[in-house]
PDB file of C-alpha atoms in Angstrom:
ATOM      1  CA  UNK C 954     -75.529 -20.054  36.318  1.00 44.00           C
ATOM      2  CA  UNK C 955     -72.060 -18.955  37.233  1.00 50.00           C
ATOM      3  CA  UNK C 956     -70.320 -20.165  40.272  1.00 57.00           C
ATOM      4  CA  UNK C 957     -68.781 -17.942  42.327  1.00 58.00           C
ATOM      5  CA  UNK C 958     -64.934 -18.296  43.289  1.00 59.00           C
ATOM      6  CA  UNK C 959     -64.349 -19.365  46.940  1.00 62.00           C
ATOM      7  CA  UNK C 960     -62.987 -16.739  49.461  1.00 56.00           C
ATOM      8  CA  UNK C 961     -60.476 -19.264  50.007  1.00 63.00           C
ATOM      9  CA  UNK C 962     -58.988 -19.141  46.849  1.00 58.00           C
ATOM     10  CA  UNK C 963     -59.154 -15.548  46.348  1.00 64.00           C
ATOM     11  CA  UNK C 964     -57.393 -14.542  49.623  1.00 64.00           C
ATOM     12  CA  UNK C 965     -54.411 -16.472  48.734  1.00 62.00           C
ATOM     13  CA  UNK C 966     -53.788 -15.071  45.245  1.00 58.00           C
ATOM     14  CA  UNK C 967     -54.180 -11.864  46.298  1.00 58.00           C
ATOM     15  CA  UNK C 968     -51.325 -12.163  48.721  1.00 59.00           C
ATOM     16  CA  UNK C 969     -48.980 -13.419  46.289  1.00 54.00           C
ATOM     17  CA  UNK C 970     -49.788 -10.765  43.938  1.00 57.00           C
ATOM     18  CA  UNK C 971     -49.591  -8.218  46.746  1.00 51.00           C
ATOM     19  CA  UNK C 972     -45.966 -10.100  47.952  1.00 49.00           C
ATOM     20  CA  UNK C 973     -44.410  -9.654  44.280  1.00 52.00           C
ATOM     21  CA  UNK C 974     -46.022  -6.464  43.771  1.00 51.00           C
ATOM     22  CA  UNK C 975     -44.680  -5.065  46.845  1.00 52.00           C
ATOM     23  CA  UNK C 976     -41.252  -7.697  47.239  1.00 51.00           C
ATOM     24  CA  UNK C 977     -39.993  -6.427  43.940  1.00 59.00           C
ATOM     25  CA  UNK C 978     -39.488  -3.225  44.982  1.00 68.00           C
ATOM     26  CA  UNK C 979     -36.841  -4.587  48.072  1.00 77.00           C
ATOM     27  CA  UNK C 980     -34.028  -5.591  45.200  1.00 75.00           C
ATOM     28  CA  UNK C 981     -33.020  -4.272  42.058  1.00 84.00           C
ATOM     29  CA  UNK C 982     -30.990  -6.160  38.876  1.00 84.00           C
ATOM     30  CA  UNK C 983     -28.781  -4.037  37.299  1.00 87.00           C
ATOM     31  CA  UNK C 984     -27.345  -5.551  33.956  1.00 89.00           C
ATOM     32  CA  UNK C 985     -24.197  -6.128  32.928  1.00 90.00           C
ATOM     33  CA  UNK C 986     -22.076  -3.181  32.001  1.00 89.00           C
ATOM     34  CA  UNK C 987     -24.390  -0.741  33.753  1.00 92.00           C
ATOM     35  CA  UNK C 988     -24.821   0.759  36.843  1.00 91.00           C
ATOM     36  CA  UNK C 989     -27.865   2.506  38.836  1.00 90.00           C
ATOM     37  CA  UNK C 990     -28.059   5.730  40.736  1.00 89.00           C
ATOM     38  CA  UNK C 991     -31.270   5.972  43.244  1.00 88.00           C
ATOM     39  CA  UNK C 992     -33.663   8.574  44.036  1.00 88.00           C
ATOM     40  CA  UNK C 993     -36.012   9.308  46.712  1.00 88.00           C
ATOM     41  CA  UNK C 994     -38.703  11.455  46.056  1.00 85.00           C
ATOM     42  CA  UNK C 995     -35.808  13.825  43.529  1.00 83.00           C
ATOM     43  CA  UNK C 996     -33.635  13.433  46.048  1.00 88.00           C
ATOM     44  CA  UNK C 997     -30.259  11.686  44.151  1.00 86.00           C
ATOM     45  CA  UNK C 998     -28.556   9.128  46.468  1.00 85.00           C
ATOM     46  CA  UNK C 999     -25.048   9.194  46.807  1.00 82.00           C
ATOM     47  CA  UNK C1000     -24.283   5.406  46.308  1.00 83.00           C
ATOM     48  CA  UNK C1001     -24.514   3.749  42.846  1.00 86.00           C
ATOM     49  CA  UNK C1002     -25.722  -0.098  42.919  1.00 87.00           C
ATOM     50  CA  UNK C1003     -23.642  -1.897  40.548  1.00 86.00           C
ATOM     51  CA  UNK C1004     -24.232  -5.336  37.984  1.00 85.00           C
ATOM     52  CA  UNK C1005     -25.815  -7.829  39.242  1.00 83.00           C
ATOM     53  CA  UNK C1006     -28.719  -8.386  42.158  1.00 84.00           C
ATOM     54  CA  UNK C1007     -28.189  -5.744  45.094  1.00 85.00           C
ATOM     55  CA  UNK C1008     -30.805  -6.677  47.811  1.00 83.00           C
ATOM     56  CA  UNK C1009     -32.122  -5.026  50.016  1.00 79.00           C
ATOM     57  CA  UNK C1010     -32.860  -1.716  48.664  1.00 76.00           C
ATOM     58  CA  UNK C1011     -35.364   1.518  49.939  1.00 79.00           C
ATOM     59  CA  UNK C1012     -38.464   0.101  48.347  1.00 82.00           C
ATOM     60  CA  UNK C1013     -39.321   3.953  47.696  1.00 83.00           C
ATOM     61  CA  UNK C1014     -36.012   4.133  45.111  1.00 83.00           C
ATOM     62  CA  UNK C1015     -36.829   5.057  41.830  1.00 87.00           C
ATOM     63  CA  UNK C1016     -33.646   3.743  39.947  1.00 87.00           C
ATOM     64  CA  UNK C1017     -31.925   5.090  36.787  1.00 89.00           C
ATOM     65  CA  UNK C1018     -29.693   3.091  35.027  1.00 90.00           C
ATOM     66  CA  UNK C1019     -25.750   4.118  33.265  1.00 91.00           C
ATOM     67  CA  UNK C1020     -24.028   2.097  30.202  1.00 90.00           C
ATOM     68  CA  UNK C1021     -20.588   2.659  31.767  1.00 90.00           C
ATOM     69  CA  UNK C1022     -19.576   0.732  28.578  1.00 93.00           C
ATOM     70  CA  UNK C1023     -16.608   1.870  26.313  1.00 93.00           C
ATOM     71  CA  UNK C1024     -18.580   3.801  23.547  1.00 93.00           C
ATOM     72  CA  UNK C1025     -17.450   6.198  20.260  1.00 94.00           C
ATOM     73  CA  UNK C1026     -19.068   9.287  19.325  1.00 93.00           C
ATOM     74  CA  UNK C1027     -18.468  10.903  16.141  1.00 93.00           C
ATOM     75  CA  UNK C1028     -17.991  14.718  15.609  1.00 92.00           C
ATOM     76  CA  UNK C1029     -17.740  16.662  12.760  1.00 91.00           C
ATOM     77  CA  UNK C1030     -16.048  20.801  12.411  1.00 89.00           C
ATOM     78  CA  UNK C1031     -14.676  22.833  10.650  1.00 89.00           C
ATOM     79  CA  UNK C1032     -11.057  24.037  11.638  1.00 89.00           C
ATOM     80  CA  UNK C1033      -9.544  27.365  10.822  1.00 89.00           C
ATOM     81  CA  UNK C1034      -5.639  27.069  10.053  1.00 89.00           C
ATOM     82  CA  UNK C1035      -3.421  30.367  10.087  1.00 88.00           C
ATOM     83  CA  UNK C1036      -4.338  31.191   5.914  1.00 85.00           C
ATOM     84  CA  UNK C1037      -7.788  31.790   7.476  1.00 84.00           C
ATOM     85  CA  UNK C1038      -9.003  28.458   5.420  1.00 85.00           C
ATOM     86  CA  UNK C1039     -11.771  25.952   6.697  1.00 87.00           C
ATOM     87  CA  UNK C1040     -10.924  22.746   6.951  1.00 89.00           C
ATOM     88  CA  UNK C1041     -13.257  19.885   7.802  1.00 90.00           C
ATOM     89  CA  UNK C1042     -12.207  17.588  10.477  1.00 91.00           C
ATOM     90  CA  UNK C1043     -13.914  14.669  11.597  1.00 94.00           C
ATOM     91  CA  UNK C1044     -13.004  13.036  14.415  1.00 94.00           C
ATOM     92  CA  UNK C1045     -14.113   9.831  16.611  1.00 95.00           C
ATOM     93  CA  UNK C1046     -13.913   9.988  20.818  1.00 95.00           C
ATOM     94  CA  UNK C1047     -13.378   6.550  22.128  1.00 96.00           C
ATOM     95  CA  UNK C1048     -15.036   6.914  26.029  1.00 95.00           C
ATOM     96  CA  UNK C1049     -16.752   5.746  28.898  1.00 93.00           C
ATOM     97  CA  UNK C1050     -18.688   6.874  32.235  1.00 92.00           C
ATOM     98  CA  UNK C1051     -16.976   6.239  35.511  1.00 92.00           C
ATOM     99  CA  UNK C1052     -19.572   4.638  37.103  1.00 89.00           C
ATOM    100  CA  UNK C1053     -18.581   5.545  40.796  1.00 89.00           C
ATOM    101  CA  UNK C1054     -19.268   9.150  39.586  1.00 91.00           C
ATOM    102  CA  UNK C1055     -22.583   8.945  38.148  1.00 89.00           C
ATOM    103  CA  UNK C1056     -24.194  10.032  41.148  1.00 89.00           C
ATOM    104  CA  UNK C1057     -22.951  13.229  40.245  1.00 89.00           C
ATOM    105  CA  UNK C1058     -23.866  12.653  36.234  1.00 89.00           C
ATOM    106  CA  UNK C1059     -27.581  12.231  37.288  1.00 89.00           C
ATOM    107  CA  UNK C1060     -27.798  15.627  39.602  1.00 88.00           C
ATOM    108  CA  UNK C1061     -25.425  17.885  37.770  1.00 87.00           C
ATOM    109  CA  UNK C1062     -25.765  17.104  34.505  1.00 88.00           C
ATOM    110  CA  UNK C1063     -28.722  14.099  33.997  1.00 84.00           C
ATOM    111  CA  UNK C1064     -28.334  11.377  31.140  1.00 84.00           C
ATOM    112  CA  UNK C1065     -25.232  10.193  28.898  1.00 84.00           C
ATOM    113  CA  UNK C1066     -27.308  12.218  25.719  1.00 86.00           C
ATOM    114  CA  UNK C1067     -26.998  15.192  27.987  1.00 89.00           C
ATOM    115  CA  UNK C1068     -23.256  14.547  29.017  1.00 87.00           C
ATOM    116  CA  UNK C1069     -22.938  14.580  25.162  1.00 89.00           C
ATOM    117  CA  UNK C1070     -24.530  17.936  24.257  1.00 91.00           C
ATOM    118  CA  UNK C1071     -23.220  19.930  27.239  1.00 90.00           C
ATOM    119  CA  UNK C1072     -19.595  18.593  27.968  1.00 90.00           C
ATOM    120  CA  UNK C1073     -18.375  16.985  25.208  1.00 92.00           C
ATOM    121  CA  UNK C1074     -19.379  18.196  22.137  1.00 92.00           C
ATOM    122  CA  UNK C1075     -18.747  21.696  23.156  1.00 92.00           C
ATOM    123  CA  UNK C1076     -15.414  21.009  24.387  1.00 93.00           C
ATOM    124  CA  UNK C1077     -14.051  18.902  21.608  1.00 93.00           C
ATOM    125  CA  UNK C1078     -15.254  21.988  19.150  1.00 92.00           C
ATOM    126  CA  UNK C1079     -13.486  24.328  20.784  1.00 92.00           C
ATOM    127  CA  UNK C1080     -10.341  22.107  21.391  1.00 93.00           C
ATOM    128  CA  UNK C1081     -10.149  21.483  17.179  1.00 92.00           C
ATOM    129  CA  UNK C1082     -10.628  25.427  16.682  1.00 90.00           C
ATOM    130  CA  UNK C1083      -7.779  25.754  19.050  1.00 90.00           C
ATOM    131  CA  UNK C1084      -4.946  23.359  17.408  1.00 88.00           C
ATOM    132  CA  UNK C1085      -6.016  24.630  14.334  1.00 87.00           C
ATOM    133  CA  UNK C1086      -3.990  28.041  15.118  1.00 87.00           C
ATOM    134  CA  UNK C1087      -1.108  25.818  15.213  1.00 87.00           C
ATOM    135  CA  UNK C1088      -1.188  25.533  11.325  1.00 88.00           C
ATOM    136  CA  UNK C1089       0.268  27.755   9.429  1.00 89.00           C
ATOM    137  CA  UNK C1090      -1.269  25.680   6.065  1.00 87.00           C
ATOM    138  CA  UNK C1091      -4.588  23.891   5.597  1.00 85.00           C
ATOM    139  CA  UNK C1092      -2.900  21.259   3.456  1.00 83.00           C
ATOM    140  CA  UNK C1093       0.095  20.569   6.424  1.00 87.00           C
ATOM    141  CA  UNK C1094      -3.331  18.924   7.919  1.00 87.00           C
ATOM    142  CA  UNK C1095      -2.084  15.829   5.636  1.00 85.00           C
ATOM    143  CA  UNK C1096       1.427  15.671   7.387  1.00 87.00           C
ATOM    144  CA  UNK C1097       1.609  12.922   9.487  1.00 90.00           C
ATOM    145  CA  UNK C1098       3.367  14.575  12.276  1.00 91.00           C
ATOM    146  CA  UNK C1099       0.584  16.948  12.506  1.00 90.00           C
ATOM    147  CA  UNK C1100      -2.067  13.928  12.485  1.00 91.00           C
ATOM    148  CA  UNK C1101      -0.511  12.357  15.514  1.00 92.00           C
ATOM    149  CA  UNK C1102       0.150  15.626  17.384  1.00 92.00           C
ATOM    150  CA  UNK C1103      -3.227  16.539  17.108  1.00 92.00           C
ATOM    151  CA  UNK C1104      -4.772  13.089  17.734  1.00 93.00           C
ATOM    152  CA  UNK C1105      -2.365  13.338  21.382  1.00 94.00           C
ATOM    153  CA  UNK C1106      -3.340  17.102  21.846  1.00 93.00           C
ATOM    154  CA  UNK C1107      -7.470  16.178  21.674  1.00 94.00           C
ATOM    155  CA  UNK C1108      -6.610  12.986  24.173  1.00 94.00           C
ATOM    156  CA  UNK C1109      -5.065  15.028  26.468  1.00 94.00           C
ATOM    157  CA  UNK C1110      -7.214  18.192  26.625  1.00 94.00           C
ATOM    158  CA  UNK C1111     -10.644  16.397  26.220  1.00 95.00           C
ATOM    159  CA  UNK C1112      -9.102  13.684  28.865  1.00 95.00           C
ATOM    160  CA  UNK C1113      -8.515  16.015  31.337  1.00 95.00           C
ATOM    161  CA  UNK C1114     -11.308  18.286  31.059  1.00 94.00           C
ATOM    162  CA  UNK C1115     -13.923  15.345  30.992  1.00 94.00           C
ATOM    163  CA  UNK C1116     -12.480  13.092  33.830  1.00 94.00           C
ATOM    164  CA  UNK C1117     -13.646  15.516  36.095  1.00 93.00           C
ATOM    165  CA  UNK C1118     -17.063  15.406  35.308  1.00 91.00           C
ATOM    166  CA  UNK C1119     -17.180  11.755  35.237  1.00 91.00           C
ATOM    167  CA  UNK C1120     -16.605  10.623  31.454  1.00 92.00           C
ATOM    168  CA  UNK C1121     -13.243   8.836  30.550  1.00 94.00           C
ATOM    169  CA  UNK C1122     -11.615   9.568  27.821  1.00 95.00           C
ATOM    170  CA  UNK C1123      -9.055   6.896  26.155  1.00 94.00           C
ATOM    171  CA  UNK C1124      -8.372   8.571  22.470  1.00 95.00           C
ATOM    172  CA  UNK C1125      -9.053  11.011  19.981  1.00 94.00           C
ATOM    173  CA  UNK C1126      -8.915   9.500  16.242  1.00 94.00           C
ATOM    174  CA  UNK C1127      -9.017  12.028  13.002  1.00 92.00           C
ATOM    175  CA  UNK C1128     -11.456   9.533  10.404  1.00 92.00           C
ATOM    176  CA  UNK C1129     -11.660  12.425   8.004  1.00 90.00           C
ATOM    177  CA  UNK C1130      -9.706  15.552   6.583  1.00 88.00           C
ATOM    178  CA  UNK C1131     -11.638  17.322   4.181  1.00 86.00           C
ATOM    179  CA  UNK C1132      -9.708  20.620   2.609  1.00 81.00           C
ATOM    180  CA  UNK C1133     -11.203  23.491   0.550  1.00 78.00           C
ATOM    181  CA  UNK C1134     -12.155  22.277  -2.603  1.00 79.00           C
ATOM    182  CA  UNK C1135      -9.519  24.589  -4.570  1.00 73.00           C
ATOM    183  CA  UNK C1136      -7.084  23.517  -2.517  1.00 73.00           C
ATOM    184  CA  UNK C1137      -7.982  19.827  -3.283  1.00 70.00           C
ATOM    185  CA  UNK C1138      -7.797  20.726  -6.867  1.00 75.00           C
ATOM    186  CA  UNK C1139      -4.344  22.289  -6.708  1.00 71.00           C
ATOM    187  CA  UNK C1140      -3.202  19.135  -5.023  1.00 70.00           C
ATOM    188  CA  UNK C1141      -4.469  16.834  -7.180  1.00 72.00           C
ATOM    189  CA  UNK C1142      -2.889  18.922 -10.124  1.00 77.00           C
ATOM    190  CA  UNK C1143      -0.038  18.774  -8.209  1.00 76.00           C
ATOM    191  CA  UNK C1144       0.269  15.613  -8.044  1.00 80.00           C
ATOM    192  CA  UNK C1145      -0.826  14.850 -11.723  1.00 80.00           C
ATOM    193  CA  UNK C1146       2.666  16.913 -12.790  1.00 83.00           C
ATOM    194  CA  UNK C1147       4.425  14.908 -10.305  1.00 84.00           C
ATOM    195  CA  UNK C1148       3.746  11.483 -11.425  1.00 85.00           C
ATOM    196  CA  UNK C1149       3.816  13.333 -15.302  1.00 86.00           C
ATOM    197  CA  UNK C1150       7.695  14.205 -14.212  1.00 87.00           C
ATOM    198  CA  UNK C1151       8.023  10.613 -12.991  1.00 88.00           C
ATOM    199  CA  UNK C1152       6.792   9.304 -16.187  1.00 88.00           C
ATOM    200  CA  UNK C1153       9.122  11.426 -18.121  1.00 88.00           C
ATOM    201  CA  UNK C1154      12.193  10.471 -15.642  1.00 88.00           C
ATOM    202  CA  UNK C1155      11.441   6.763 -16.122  1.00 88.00           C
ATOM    203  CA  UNK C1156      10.762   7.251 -20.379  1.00 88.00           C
ATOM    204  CA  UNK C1157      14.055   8.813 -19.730  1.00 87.00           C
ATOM    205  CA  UNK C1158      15.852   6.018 -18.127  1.00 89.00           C
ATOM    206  CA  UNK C1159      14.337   3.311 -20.555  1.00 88.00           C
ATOM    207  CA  UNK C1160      15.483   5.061 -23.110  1.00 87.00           C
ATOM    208  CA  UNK C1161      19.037   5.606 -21.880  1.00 88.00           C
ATOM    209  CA  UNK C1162      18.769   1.802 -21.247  1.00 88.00           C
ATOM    210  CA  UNK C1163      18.242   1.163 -24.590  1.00 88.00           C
ATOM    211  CA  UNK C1164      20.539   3.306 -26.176  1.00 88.00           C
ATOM    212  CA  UNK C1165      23.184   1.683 -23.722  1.00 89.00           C
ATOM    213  CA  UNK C1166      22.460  -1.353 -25.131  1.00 88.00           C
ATOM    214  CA  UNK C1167      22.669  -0.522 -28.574  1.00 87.00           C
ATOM    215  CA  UNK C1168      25.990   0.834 -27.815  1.00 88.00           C
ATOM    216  CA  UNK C1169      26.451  -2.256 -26.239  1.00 87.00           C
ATOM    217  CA  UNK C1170      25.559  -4.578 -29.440  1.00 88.00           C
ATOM    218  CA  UNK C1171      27.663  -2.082 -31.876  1.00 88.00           C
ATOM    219  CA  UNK C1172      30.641  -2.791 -29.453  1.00 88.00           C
ATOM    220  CA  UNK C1173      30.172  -6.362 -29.857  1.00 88.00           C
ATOM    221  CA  UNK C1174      29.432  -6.403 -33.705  1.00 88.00           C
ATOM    222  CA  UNK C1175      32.953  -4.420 -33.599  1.00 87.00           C
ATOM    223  CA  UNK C1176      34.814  -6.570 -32.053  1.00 88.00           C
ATOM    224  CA  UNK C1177      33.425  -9.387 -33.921  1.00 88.00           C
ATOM    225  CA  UNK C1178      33.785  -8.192 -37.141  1.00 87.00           C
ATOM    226  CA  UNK C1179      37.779  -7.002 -36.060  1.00 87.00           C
ATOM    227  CA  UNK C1180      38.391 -10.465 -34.844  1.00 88.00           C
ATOM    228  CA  UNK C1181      36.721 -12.093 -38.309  1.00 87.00           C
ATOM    229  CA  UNK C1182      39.121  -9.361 -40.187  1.00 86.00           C
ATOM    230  CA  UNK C1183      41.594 -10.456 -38.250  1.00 88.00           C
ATOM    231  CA  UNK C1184      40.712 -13.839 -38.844  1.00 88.00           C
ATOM    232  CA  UNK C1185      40.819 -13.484 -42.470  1.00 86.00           C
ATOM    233  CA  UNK C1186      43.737 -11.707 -42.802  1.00 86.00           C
ATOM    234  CA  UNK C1187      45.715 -14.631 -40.688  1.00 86.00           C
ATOM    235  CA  UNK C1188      44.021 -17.033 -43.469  1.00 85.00           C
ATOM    236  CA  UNK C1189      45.237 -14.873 -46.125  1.00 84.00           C
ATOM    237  CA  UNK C1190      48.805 -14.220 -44.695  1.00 81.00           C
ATOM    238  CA  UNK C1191      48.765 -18.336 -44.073  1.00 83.00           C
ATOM    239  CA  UNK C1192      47.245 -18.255 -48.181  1.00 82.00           C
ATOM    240  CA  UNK C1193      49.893 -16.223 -49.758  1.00 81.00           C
ATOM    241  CA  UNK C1194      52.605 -18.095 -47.346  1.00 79.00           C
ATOM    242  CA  UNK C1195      51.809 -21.079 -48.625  1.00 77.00           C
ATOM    243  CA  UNK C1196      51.001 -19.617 -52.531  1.00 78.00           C
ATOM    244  CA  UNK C1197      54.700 -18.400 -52.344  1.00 76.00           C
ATOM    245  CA  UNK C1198      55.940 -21.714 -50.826  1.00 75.00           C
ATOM    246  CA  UNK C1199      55.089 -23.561 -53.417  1.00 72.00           C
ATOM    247  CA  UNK C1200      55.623 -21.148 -56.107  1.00 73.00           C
ATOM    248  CA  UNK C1201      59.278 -21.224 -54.926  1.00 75.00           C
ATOM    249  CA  UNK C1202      59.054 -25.064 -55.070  1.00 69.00           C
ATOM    250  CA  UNK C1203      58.105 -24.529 -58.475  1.00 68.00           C
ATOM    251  CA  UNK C1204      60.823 -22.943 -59.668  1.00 66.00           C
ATOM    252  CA  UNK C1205      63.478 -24.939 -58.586  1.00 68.00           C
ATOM    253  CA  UNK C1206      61.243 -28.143 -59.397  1.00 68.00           C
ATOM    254  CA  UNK C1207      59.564 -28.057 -62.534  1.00 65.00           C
ATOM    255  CA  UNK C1208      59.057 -31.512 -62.290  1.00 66.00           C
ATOM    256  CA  UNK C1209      57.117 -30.543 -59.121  1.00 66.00           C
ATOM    257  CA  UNK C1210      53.877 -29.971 -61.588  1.00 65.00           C
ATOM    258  CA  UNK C1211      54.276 -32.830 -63.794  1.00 68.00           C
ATOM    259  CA  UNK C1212      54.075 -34.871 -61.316  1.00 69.00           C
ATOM    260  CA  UNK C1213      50.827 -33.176 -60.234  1.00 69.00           C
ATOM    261  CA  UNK C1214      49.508 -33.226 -63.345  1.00 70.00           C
ATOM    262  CA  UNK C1215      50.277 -37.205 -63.824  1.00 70.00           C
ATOM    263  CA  UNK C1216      48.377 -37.455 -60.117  1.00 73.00           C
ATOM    264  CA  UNK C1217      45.537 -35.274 -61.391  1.00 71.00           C
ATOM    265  CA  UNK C1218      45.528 -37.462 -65.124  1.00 69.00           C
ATOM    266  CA  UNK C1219      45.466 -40.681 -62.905  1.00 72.00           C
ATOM    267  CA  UNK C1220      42.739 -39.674 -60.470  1.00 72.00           C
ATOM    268  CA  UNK C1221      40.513 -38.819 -63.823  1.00 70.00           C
ATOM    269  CA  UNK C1222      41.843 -41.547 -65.619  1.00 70.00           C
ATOM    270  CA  UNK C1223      39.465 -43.793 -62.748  1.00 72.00           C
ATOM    271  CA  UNK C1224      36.058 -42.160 -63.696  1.00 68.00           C
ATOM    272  CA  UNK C1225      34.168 -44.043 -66.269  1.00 68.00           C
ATOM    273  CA  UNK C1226      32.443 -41.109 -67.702  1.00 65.00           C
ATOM    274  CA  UNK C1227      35.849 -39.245 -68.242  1.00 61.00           C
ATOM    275  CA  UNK C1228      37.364 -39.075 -71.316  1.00 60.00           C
ATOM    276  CA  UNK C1229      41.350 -38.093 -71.738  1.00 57.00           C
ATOM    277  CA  UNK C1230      42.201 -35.947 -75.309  1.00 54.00           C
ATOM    278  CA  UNK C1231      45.598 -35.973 -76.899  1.00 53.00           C
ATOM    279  CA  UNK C1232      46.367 -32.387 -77.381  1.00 53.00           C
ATOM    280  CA  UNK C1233      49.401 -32.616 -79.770  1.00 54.00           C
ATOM    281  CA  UNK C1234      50.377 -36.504 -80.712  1.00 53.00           C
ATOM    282  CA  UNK C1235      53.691 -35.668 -82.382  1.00 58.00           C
ATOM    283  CA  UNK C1236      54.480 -33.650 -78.641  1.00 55.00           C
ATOM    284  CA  UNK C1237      56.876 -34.612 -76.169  1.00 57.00           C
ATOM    285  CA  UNK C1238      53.924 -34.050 -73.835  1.00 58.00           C
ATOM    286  CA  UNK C1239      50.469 -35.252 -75.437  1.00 54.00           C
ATOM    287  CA  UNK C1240      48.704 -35.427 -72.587  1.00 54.00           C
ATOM    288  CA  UNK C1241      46.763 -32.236 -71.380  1.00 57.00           C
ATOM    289  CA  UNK C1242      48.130 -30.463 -68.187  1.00 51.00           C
ATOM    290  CA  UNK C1243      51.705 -32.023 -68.439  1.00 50.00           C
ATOM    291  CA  UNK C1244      52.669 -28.981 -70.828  1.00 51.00           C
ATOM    292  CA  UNK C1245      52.616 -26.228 -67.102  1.00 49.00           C
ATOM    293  CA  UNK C1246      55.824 -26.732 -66.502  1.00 49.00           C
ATOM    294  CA  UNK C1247      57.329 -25.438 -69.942  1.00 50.00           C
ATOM    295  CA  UNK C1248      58.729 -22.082 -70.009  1.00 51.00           C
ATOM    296  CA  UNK C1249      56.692 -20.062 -72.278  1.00 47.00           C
TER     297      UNK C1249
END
């Protein structure tokens, strides 16, 4: 048999449910980052409520919330340069909501996707198209002066168009230039005969290098072989001086060589395994090398 729940107990639970139900609606939390805009009944309010607990509010409020956080959005076109040539740009918008305008986000315009699709997409499009008359080339999209004048020109016309209407704008970054694909090919072939010239240039130098050193090492074998010739021919001059010396010693000494050849006789004479031959017994001079001196 079930029991039945006391009127006591039923009373009070039902006013605590009824005090949160209806208490809740008095404050509202707004996160970090974020602010909320009010309505009553469609009616937008005029005064955002910003992070944090705001109490006490219009219990009636029905409360939409803004990321006024710093966010990117990505956009992709295609540019037209003077040539009439399509180039694809893509691009990155660094941004944010000014929250003390998004009273006027929420009636005019409505939510940050909507922002998106009717102010800033539109606006950037027609901003690229526009700088893109500016260029006489498709390929003077790689310059890096045109880069950063274009990246400045997107700032400042998106900046000022947006702030307006309650988005910030803090820069305009090019991710991505993407150019016809037959002008990509005559780049790239470009380039391939550029660094084919380079090669040549530096084959070039190392082989001017090399014959400079060659040049070098014959230089050096020259001089080295003058100096040896030179060498010799001092050894020879000092050969033939000293040849004639002595030949002229000769001449007015005969005795000069018998006494060389006694010197040479003696220093064999002192080897064991020599042996000394008479030539002639009955000569004045038996002995073998005493006979040079004689006039023949």
């Amino acid at each position: 048999m079930s029991q039945k729940i006391p009127y006591t107990v039923i009373i009070p639970v039902a006013i605590v449910f009824l005090v949160l139900a209806v208490g809740s609606r008095f404050w509202v939390s707004v996160p970090a980052g974020h602010v909320a805009v009010g309505t009553l009944f469609g009616a937008v309010q005029s005064d955002a409520y910003g992070e944090g607990l705001n109490i006490p509010v219009n219990p009636l409020l029905k409360f939409h919330k803004f990321d006024i956080r710093e966010k990117t959005h990505k956009e992709q076109a295609q540019v037209p340069s003077q040539d009439q040539l399509q180039t694809r740009i893509d691009v990155s918008v660094q941004y944010r909501l000014n929250g003390a305008m998004a009273s006027n986000i929420l009636k005019e315009t409505g939510s940050i996707d909507n922002m998106l699709e009717v102010q800033l997409k539109p606006k950037l499009r027609s901003l690229l198209r526009e700088q893109g008359k500016s260029i006489k080339r498709a390929e003077d999209f790689f310059l890096e002066e045109t880069q950063e004048k274009l990246q400045a020109d997107l700032t400042g016309g998106l900046a000022e168009y947006l702030e307006p209407k309650g988005i910030l704008v803090s820069a305009v970054l090019i991710r991505d230039i993407s150019l016809p694909p037959f002008i990509t090919k005559a780049i790239e072939a470009k380039k391939e005969r550029e660094q084919e010239v380079e090669k040549q240039k530096a084959e070039l130098e190392r082989y001017k290098t090399e014959q400079q050193q060659l040049i070098a090492m014959a230089e050096a074998q020259r001089k080295a072989a003058e100096e040896e010739a030179q060498q010799r021919r001092l050894l020879a001059d000092a050969q033939a001086y000293e040849i004639e010396k002595i030949n002229t010693a000769i001449g007015s000494n005969p005795n000069y060589v018998k006494l060389q050849s006694l010197e040479a006789l003696k220093a064999i004479s002192k080897d064991p395994a020599s042996k000394i031959y008479f030539i002639d017994s009955n000569s004045p001079q038996p002995l073998p090398l005493m006979h040079l001196s004689d006039k023949q």
